[in-house]
Tab-separated table of C-alpha atoms in Angstrom:
chain	number	residue	atom	x	y	z
A	1	UNK	CA	-31.189	-11.263	-75.068
A	2	UNK	CA	-33.162	-11.920	-78.234
A	3	UNK	CA	-32.846	-15.293	-79.939
A	4	UNK	CA	-31.376	-13.676	-83.067
A	5	UNK	CA	-28.723	-11.815	-81.116
A	6	UNK	CA	-28.062	-14.921	-79.081
A	7	UNK	CA	-27.557	-17.019	-82.202
A	8	UNK	CA	-25.226	-14.464	-83.786
A	9	UNK	CA	-23.232	-14.047	-80.599
A	10	UNK	CA	-22.792	-17.764	-80.106
A	11	UNK	CA	-21.771	-18.289	-83.710
A	12	UNK	CA	-19.069	-15.609	-83.496
A	13	UNK	CA	-17.850	-16.958	-80.176
A	14	UNK	CA	-17.704	-20.549	-81.357
A	15	UNK	CA	-15.898	-19.581	-84.556
A	16	UNK	CA	-13.251	-17.797	-82.515
A	17	UNK	CA	-12.933	-20.721	-80.146
A	18	UNK	CA	-12.718	-23.227	-82.993
A	19	UNK	CA	-9.961	-21.215	-84.658
A	20	UNK	CA	-7.908	-21.266	-81.470
A	21	UNK	CA	-8.471	-24.868	-80.501
A	22	UNK	CA	-7.980	-26.275	-83.975
A	23	UNK	CA	-4.333	-25.336	-83.740
A	24	UNK	CA	-3.854	-27.782	-80.898
A	25	UNK	CA	-2.479	-31.227	-81.650
A	26	UNK	CA	-5.208	-33.573	-80.462
A	27	UNK	CA	-3.668	-36.773	-81.744
A	28	UNK	CA	-4.362	-39.663	-79.376
A	29	UNK	CA	-1.717	-42.294	-78.775
A	30	UNK	CA	-1.983	-45.679	-80.481
A	31	UNK	CA	-5.297	-47.489	-80.863
A	32	UNK	CA	-7.602	-47.207	-83.853
A	33	UNK	CA	-7.209	-48.307	-87.408
A	34	UNK	CA	-9.327	-45.522	-88.938
A	35	UNK	CA	-12.232	-47.764	-89.980
A	36	UNK	CA	-15.736	-46.376	-89.429
A	37	UNK	CA	-17.162	-49.638	-88.125
A	38	UNK	CA	-15.967	-52.509	-85.970
A	39	UNK	CA	-14.322	-55.496	-87.605
A	40	UNK	CA	-17.131	-57.792	-86.510
A	41	UNK	CA	-19.436	-58.924	-89.320
A	42	UNK	CA	-22.352	-58.464	-86.912
A	43	UNK	CA	-22.070	-54.678	-87.183
A	44	UNK	CA	-24.074	-52.859	-89.850
A	45	UNK	CA	-22.205	-51.163	-92.680
A	46	UNK	CA	-24.327	-47.997	-92.688
A	47	UNK	CA	-26.626	-46.115	-90.324
A	48	UNK	CA	-29.788	-47.789	-91.625
A	49	UNK	CA	-28.349	-51.268	-91.063
A	50	UNK	CA	-26.918	-50.279	-87.684
A	51	UNK	CA	-30.319	-48.965	-86.561
A	52	UNK	CA	-32.077	-52.167	-87.652
A	53	UNK	CA	-29.540	-54.398	-85.921
A	54	UNK	CA	-29.596	-52.197	-82.817
A	55	UNK	CA	-33.362	-52.678	-82.572
A	56	UNK	CA	-32.784	-56.430	-82.648
A	57	UNK	CA	-30.220	-56.072	-79.838
A	58	UNK	CA	-32.902	-54.233	-77.896
A	59	UNK	CA	-30.816	-52.081	-75.587
A	60	UNK	CA	-27.700	-49.989	-75.175
A	61	UNK	CA	-25.840	-50.189	-71.877
A	62	UNK	CA	-24.197	-46.995	-70.635
A	63	UNK	CA	-22.163	-45.984	-67.599
A	64	UNK	CA	-21.796	-42.557	-65.969
A	65	UNK	CA	-24.760	-40.927	-67.711
A	66	UNK	CA	-26.787	-39.127	-64.990
A	67	UNK	CA	-30.185	-37.888	-66.161
A	68	UNK	CA	-29.464	-34.323	-65.028
A	69	UNK	CA	-26.039	-34.203	-66.722
A	70	UNK	CA	-26.203	-32.355	-70.061
A	71	UNK	CA	-29.904	-33.270	-70.298
A	72	UNK	CA	-29.283	-36.990	-70.735
A	73	UNK	CA	-32.852	-37.577	-69.571
A	74	UNK	CA	-33.987	-35.865	-72.774
A	75	UNK	CA	-31.478	-37.877	-74.801
A	76	UNK	CA	-32.750	-41.184	-73.409
A	77	UNK	CA	-36.371	-40.360	-74.227
A	78	UNK	CA	-35.574	-39.130	-77.741
A	79	UNK	CA	-33.328	-42.082	-78.587
A	80	UNK	CA	-35.803	-44.673	-77.339
A	81	UNK	CA	-38.689	-43.049	-79.193
A	82	UNK	CA	-36.806	-42.751	-82.488
A	83	UNK	CA	-35.075	-46.127	-82.588
A	84	UNK	CA	-37.032	-48.421	-80.250
A	85	UNK	CA	-33.852	-49.266	-78.339
A	86	UNK	CA	-33.950	-49.221	-74.534
A	87	UNK	CA	-31.311	-47.239	-72.639
A	88	UNK	CA	-29.865	-48.805	-69.490
A	89	UNK	CA	-27.471	-46.866	-67.265
A	90	UNK	CA	-25.200	-48.448	-64.671
A	91	UNK	CA	-23.366	-46.401	-62.021
A	92	UNK	CA	-24.660	-43.046	-63.310
A	93	UNK	CA	-22.357	-41.054	-61.031
A	94	UNK	CA	-19.147	-42.982	-61.777
A	95	UNK	CA	-15.990	-40.970	-62.385
A	96	UNK	CA	-14.042	-41.204	-65.629
A	97	UNK	CA	-11.408	-43.344	-63.917
A	98	UNK	CA	-14.107	-45.681	-62.626
A	99	UNK	CA	-15.559	-45.976	-66.125
A	100	UNK	CA	-12.272	-47.285	-67.494
A	101	UNK	CA	-11.940	-49.683	-64.583
A	102	UNK	CA	-15.473	-50.961	-65.179
A	103	UNK	CA	-14.662	-51.833	-68.800
A	104	UNK	CA	-11.553	-53.718	-67.706
A	105	UNK	CA	-13.407	-55.564	-64.947
A	106	UNK	CA	-16.479	-56.436	-67.036
A	107	UNK	CA	-14.824	-57.048	-70.412
A	108	UNK	CA	-16.570	-59.887	-72.235
A	109	UNK	CA	-19.528	-59.977	-69.844
A	110	UNK	CA	-23.127	-59.040	-70.611
A	111	UNK	CA	-22.886	-56.145	-68.162
A	112	UNK	CA	-19.912	-54.514	-69.918
A	113	UNK	CA	-20.777	-50.904	-70.821
A	114	UNK	CA	-21.295	-50.286	-74.531
A	115	UNK	CA	-20.392	-46.583	-74.547
A	116	UNK	CA	-18.569	-44.327	-72.088
A	117	UNK	CA	-18.749	-40.616	-71.314
A	118	UNK	CA	-15.240	-39.719	-70.156
A	119	UNK	CA	-13.297	-36.527	-69.639
A	120	UNK	CA	-10.941	-35.591	-72.463
A	121	UNK	CA	-7.903	-36.241	-70.255
A	122	UNK	CA	-8.862	-39.924	-69.964
A	123	UNK	CA	-9.051	-40.600	-73.708
A	124	UNK	CA	-5.398	-41.503	-74.180
A	125	UNK	CA	-5.528	-43.866	-71.205
A	126	UNK	CA	-8.588	-45.588	-72.678
A	127	UNK	CA	-6.772	-46.070	-75.986
A	128	UNK	CA	-3.522	-47.215	-74.388
A	129	UNK	CA	-5.373	-49.783	-72.260
A	130	UNK	CA	-7.151	-51.232	-75.294
A	131	UNK	CA	-10.652	-50.329	-74.157
A	132	UNK	CA	-12.008	-48.755	-77.365
A	133	UNK	CA	-13.376	-49.933	-80.714
A	134	UNK	CA	-12.973	-47.131	-83.276
A	135	UNK	CA	-16.167	-45.830	-84.849
A	136	UNK	CA	-16.807	-42.800	-87.036
A	137	UNK	CA	-20.483	-41.785	-86.899
A	138	UNK	CA	-22.412	-40.905	-90.037
A	139	UNK	CA	-21.871	-37.153	-89.615
A	140	UNK	CA	-18.172	-37.511	-88.881
A	141	UNK	CA	-17.077	-34.902	-91.412
A	142	UNK	CA	-19.173	-32.166	-89.783
A	143	UNK	CA	-17.649	-32.671	-86.317
A	144	UNK	CA	-14.788	-30.182	-85.732
A	145	UNK	CA	-11.339	-31.775	-85.837
A	146	UNK	CA	-10.506	-30.727	-82.287
A	147	UNK	CA	-13.552	-32.640	-81.004
A	148	UNK	CA	-12.723	-36.044	-82.481
A	149	UNK	CA	-9.852	-38.485	-82.624
A	150	UNK	CA	-8.542	-38.733	-86.195
A	151	UNK	CA	-8.687	-42.529	-86.077
A	152	UNK	CA	-12.249	-42.613	-84.783
A	153	UNK	CA	-11.424	-43.733	-81.263
A	154	UNK	CA	-13.786	-41.131	-79.817
A	155	UNK	CA	-15.873	-38.073	-80.530
A	156	UNK	CA	-16.389	-35.217	-78.082
A	157	UNK	CA	-20.097	-34.581	-78.553
A	158	UNK	CA	-20.325	-31.618	-76.164
A	159	UNK	CA	-18.491	-29.368	-73.737
A	160	UNK	CA	-19.233	-26.833	-71.004
A	161	UNK	CA	-17.636	-24.311	-68.668
A	162	UNK	CA	-16.825	-24.456	-64.968
A	163	UNK	CA	-19.290	-22.545	-62.774
A	164	UNK	CA	-20.085	-22.147	-59.079
A	165	UNK	CA	-23.410	-23.228	-57.624
A	166	UNK	CA	-24.373	-20.981	-54.708
A	167	UNK	CA	-26.843	-21.194	-51.823
A	168	UNK	CA	-27.915	-17.566	-51.847
A	169	UNK	CA	-29.366	-17.779	-48.329
A	170	UNK	CA	-25.944	-18.652	-46.907
A	171	UNK	CA	-23.649	-16.488	-49.052
A	172	UNK	CA	-24.000	-12.772	-48.371
A	173	UNK	CA	-21.692	-11.646	-51.170
A	174	UNK	CA	-21.275	-13.848	-54.238
A	175	UNK	CA	-17.590	-14.135	-55.233
A	176	UNK	CA	-16.765	-12.811	-58.682
A	177	UNK	CA	-13.164	-14.016	-59.035
A	178	UNK	CA	-10.989	-16.814	-57.739
A	179	UNK	CA	-9.134	-14.292	-55.581
A	180	UNK	CA	-12.416	-13.478	-53.835
A	181	UNK	CA	-12.615	-17.077	-52.619
A	182	UNK	CA	-9.705	-16.436	-50.253
A	183	UNK	CA	-11.837	-14.052	-48.184
A	184	UNK	CA	-12.329	-15.328	-44.596
A	185	UNK	CA	-16.081	-14.792	-44.968
A	186	UNK	CA	-16.161	-18.005	-47.026
A	187	UNK	CA	-14.629	-20.217	-44.338
A	188	UNK	CA	-16.108	-23.701	-44.523
A	189	UNK	CA	-18.218	-22.826	-47.562
A	190	UNK	CA	-16.228	-23.763	-50.696
A	191	UNK	CA	-15.933	-27.190	-52.336
A	192	UNK	CA	-14.931	-28.838	-55.588
A	193	UNK	CA	-17.184	-31.630	-56.907
A	194	UNK	CA	-14.837	-34.505	-56.084
A	195	UNK	CA	-11.282	-35.801	-56.151
A	196	UNK	CA	-9.302	-34.317	-59.077
A	197	UNK	CA	-7.296	-37.525	-59.247
A	198	UNK	CA	-10.486	-39.308	-60.300
A	199	UNK	CA	-12.977	-36.992	-62.009
A	200	UNK	CA	-12.729	-34.673	-64.995
A	201	UNK	CA	-14.964	-31.950	-63.530
A	202	UNK	CA	-12.668	-31.672	-60.515
A	203	UNK	CA	-9.573	-31.573	-62.723
A	204	UNK	CA	-11.257	-28.814	-64.715
A	205	UNK	CA	-11.875	-26.838	-61.526
A	206	UNK	CA	-8.169	-26.985	-60.689
A	207	UNK	CA	-7.322	-25.960	-64.263
A	208	UNK	CA	-9.638	-22.951	-63.971
A	209	UNK	CA	-7.959	-21.904	-60.732
A	210	UNK	CA	-4.574	-22.247	-62.407
A	211	UNK	CA	-5.566	-19.967	-65.294
A	212	UNK	CA	-6.779	-17.385	-62.781
A	213	UNK	CA	-3.509	-17.530	-60.839
A	214	UNK	CA	-0.806	-17.209	-63.470
A	215	UNK	CA	-0.866	-20.769	-64.769
A	216	UNK	CA	-1.634	-22.033	-68.236
A	217	UNK	CA	-2.940	-25.081	-70.057
A	218	UNK	CA	0.612	-26.407	-69.752
A	219	UNK	CA	0.948	-25.560	-66.057
A	220	UNK	CA	-1.729	-26.670	-63.593
A	221	UNK	CA	0.494	-26.270	-60.522
A	222	UNK	CA	-0.826	-22.785	-59.587
A	223	UNK	CA	-4.303	-24.301	-59.362
A	224	UNK	CA	-3.104	-26.956	-56.936
A	225	UNK	CA	-1.344	-24.293	-54.877
A	226	UNK	CA	-4.518	-22.184	-54.857
A	227	UNK	CA	-6.651	-24.961	-53.407
A	228	UNK	CA	-3.887	-25.843	-50.955
A	229	UNK	CA	-4.151	-22.287	-49.654
A	230	UNK	CA	-7.942	-22.533	-49.424
A	231	UNK	CA	-7.634	-25.805	-47.526
A	232	UNK	CA	-5.084	-24.359	-45.097
A	233	UNK	CA	-7.343	-21.375	-44.403
A	234	UNK	CA	-10.356	-23.581	-43.766
A	235	UNK	CA	-12.317	-22.137	-46.675
A	236	UNK	CA	-12.192	-25.419	-48.637
A	237	UNK	CA	-14.225	-28.396	-47.439
A	238	UNK	CA	-15.183	-31.776	-48.889
A	239	UNK	CA	-18.688	-32.755	-49.980
A	240	UNK	CA	-20.360	-36.077	-50.669
A	241	UNK	CA	-21.405	-34.748	-54.090
A	242	UNK	CA	-22.057	-31.372	-55.673
A	243	UNK	CA	-25.851	-31.516	-55.374
A	244	UNK	CA	-25.921	-33.121	-51.926
A	245	UNK	CA	-23.338	-30.631	-50.739
A	246	UNK	CA	-25.832	-27.801	-51.200
A	247	UNK	CA	-28.979	-29.585	-50.040
A	248	UNK	CA	-27.322	-30.995	-46.916
A	249	UNK	CA	-25.435	-27.832	-46.060
A	250	UNK	CA	-21.982	-29.372	-46.481
A	251	UNK	CA	-20.872	-26.312	-48.487
A	252	UNK	CA	-22.485	-23.222	-49.959
A	253	UNK	CA	-20.240	-22.509	-52.981
A	254	UNK	CA	-19.495	-25.574	-55.088
A	255	UNK	CA	-17.747	-25.885	-58.453
A	256	UNK	CA	-19.149	-27.977	-61.293
A	257	UNK	CA	-20.091	-27.750	-64.969
A	258	UNK	CA	-22.615	-25.086	-65.957
A	259	UNK	CA	-24.863	-27.741	-67.533
A	260	UNK	CA	-24.887	-29.791	-64.333
A	261	UNK	CA	-26.116	-26.820	-62.337
A	262	UNK	CA	-28.771	-26.095	-64.949
A	263	UNK	CA	-29.927	-29.706	-64.776
A	264	UNK	CA	-30.147	-29.645	-60.980
A	265	UNK	CA	-31.655	-26.183	-60.637
A	266	UNK	CA	-35.305	-27.209	-60.406
A	267	UNK	CA	-34.671	-30.017	-57.908
A	268	UNK	CA	-32.401	-27.902	-55.706
A	269	UNK	CA	-35.060	-25.235	-55.433
A	270	UNK	CA	-37.690	-27.886	-54.707
A	271	UNK	CA	-35.411	-29.090	-51.910
A	272	UNK	CA	-35.468	-25.626	-50.388
A	273	UNK	CA	-32.138	-24.276	-51.641
A	274	UNK	CA	-32.240	-20.644	-52.790
A	275	UNK	CA	-30.011	-21.538	-55.710
A	276	UNK	CA	-28.194	-19.654	-58.450
A	277	UNK	CA	-25.076	-20.438	-60.470
A	278	UNK	CA	-22.383	-18.173	-61.897
A	279	UNK	CA	-19.220	-18.323	-64.008
A	280	UNK	CA	-16.346	-16.509	-62.308
A	281	UNK	CA	-14.867	-13.596	-64.246
A	282	UNK	CA	-11.376	-15.089	-64.425
A	283	UNK	CA	-10.150	-18.596	-65.083
A	284	UNK	CA	-12.873	-19.337	-67.644
A	285	UNK	CA	-12.196	-22.959	-68.504
A	286	UNK	CA	-14.032	-25.623	-70.446
A	287	UNK	CA	-13.434	-29.055	-71.835
A	288	UNK	CA	-15.244	-31.756	-73.719
A	289	UNK	CA	-16.333	-35.213	-72.733
A	290	UNK	CA	-15.696	-38.073	-75.129
A	291	UNK	CA	-18.073	-40.904	-76.023
A	292	UNK	CA	-16.063	-43.932	-77.175
A	293	UNK	CA	-17.540	-47.316	-78.073
A	294	UNK	CA	-15.980	-49.951	-75.830
A	295	UNK	CA	-13.974	-52.840	-77.230
A	296	UNK	CA	-16.149	-55.805	-78.271
A	297	UNK	CA	-19.192	-54.225	-76.673
A	298	UNK	CA	-22.144	-56.556	-75.949
A	299	UNK	CA	-24.493	-54.497	-78.156
A	300	UNK	CA	-22.114	-53.258	-80.889
A	301	UNK	CA	-24.809	-51.796	-83.141
A	302	UNK	CA	-26.717	-50.086	-80.343
A	303	UNK	CA	-23.415	-48.673	-79.123
A	304	UNK	CA	-22.670	-47.109	-82.499
A	305	UNK	CA	-26.235	-45.910	-82.912
A	306	UNK	CA	-25.958	-44.094	-79.571
A	307	UNK	CA	-22.863	-42.211	-80.770
A	308	UNK	CA	-24.693	-41.321	-83.982
A	309	UNK	CA	-27.594	-39.984	-81.937
A	310	UNK	CA	-25.379	-37.846	-79.716
A	311	UNK	CA	-23.779	-36.161	-82.723
A	312	UNK	CA	-27.012	-35.794	-84.720
A	313	UNK	CA	-29.152	-32.667	-85.039
A	314	UNK	CA	-31.574	-34.113	-82.478
A	315	UNK	CA	-28.774	-34.963	-80.085
A	316	UNK	CA	-27.311	-31.470	-80.399
A	317	UNK	CA	-30.702	-29.953	-79.538
A	318	UNK	CA	-30.955	-32.095	-76.410
A	319	UNK	CA	-27.439	-31.135	-75.305
A	320	UNK	CA	-28.141	-27.439	-75.802
A	321	UNK	CA	-31.426	-27.664	-73.896
A	322	UNK	CA	-29.318	-28.935	-71.000
A	323	UNK	CA	-26.786	-26.094	-71.219
A	324	UNK	CA	-24.060	-28.161	-72.902
A	325	UNK	CA	-22.487	-26.747	-76.064
A	326	UNK	CA	-22.850	-29.397	-78.812
A	327	UNK	CA	-19.858	-30.234	-80.983
A	328	UNK	CA	-21.661	-29.137	-84.161
A	329	UNK	CA	-22.957	-25.921	-82.621
A	330	UNK	CA	-21.618	-23.458	-85.199
A	331	UNK	CA	-23.000	-25.406	-88.165
A	332	UNK	CA	-26.419	-25.901	-86.575
A	333	UNK	CA	-26.721	-22.351	-85.255
A	334	UNK	CA	-25.914	-20.875	-88.662
A	335	UNK	CA	-28.546	-23.132	-90.224
A	336	UNK	CA	-31.138	-22.134	-87.617
A	337	UNK	CA	-31.514	-25.740	-86.459
A	338	UNK	CA	-31.321	-25.062	-82.714
A	339	UNK	CA	-34.463	-23.854	-80.984
A	340	UNK	CA	-34.664	-20.519	-79.193
A	341	UNK	CA	-35.153	-22.422	-75.943
A	342	UNK	CA	-31.943	-24.368	-76.539
A	343	UNK	CA	-29.949	-21.229	-77.347
A	344	UNK	CA	-31.258	-19.519	-74.221
A	345	UNK	CA	-29.998	-22.428	-72.096
A	346	UNK	CA	-26.369	-22.020	-73.205
A	347	UNK	CA	-23.739	-19.798	-71.519
A	348	UNK	CA	-23.534	-16.169	-72.610
A	349	UNK	CA	-21.568	-15.656	-75.851
A	350	UNK	CA	-19.080	-13.442	-73.976
A	351	UNK	CA	-18.266	-16.380	-71.699
A	352	UNK	CA	-18.007	-18.862	-74.562
A	353	UNK	CA	-15.537	-16.563	-76.335
A	354	UNK	CA	-13.196	-16.759	-73.324
A	355	UNK	CA	-13.238	-20.535	-72.975
A	356	UNK	CA	-9.866	-22.258	-73.174
A	357	UNK	CA	-9.874	-25.925	-74.152
A	358	UNK	CA	-6.793	-28.066	-73.470
A	359	UNK	CA	-5.476	-30.806	-75.704
A	360	UNK	CA	-5.453	-34.438	-74.607
A	361	UNK	CA	-1.691	-34.191	-74.156
A	362	UNK	CA	-2.060	-31.185	-71.872
A	363	UNK	CA	-4.663	-33.136	-69.945
A	364	UNK	CA	-2.292	-36.089	-69.567
A	365	UNK	CA	0.395	-33.787	-68.234
A	366	UNK	CA	-2.026	-32.189	-65.769
A	367	UNK	CA	-3.192	-35.602	-64.550
A	368	UNK	CA	0.369	-36.606	-63.737
A	369	UNK	CA	1.040	-33.400	-61.820
A	370	UNK	CA	-2.188	-33.760	-59.840
A	371	UNK	CA	-1.439	-37.412	-59.053
A	372	UNK	CA	1.976	-36.403	-57.741
A	373	UNK	CA	1.162	-33.141	-55.961
A	374	UNK	CA	-2.473	-33.040	-54.819
A	375	UNK	CA	-2.244	-35.184	-51.686
A	376	UNK	CA	1.025	-33.548	-50.659
A	377	UNK	CA	-0.257	-30.012	-51.007
A	378	UNK	CA	-4.001	-30.063	-50.314
A	379	UNK	CA	-4.507	-31.189	-46.723
A	380	UNK	CA	-8.180	-31.906	-46.036
């Protein structure tokens, strides 16, 4: 596909998606006071001051930011080069639930994370537990309403779609739909990336299965029932992680975000896996990850500067290079500010047009159903 056609297609798709999602009520519970900076006098009052103070702080401390996830390796390099602030990442593979627990456990300590990267369905919990300092980055007004909390508790800087990573040497016929996954030929070959009671990518996988089996964004139960059936048949297995599952032969068809598979593609092939990834034809599901500043973070200016970077033109380019759709995609694509390489790394426009994004409230509801039903139904 040519870059021009790609840009046009993405712009149309994102406009359609924005029109649908903007009708959702994404109002988080409690929390922020609507101010664009923390109450502390140590925080700069504008981006220039924040950048200067962040350089004095010297570092930003993150959690759950793997280098191969949404091209965070590129983000780290760009941020450090532009601002002279070192990026430190603790527990890069932590789940969203573990991120919240880490803030609670480390609150007030030097090792407390400054900024999180949590699934949308964990945003209300983070607010309710008092783990967030509201902050509205400098380009707040250009971020779509459905990708930010109105009080500034979080922004959703990017999103993606659920895809399957496949070892082509082990899978004779690549499944095209969720129904195909029930075929006995896939016995012992299918896995989700983790426990849906803990991680957003696994919850998203169950949501996708629900949409493909008569469910909706308000009803995740059919997705649970689907994976219960796969487990009973022996088709569903557990893996230590999505990438290790393929390299170690734990499974041959594994669900995860499209941008994660893109980020791992080179390494998987270097490890000897004949790898490709696909989006199934039904159950096309996506959601955003949110990047809130933690309450009383050790490096409050560096924390805010990181959020500004993620939502900047440069940050959007890095996300797109990693296959993640940046929050400001439509604006930047129309202005020709994303490179051809970045556009080519994103999902096909036809796929983007089908993406369904849930609200935080729908995510909360799904979390409760999964917490209640998963262990009872899915016997592994």
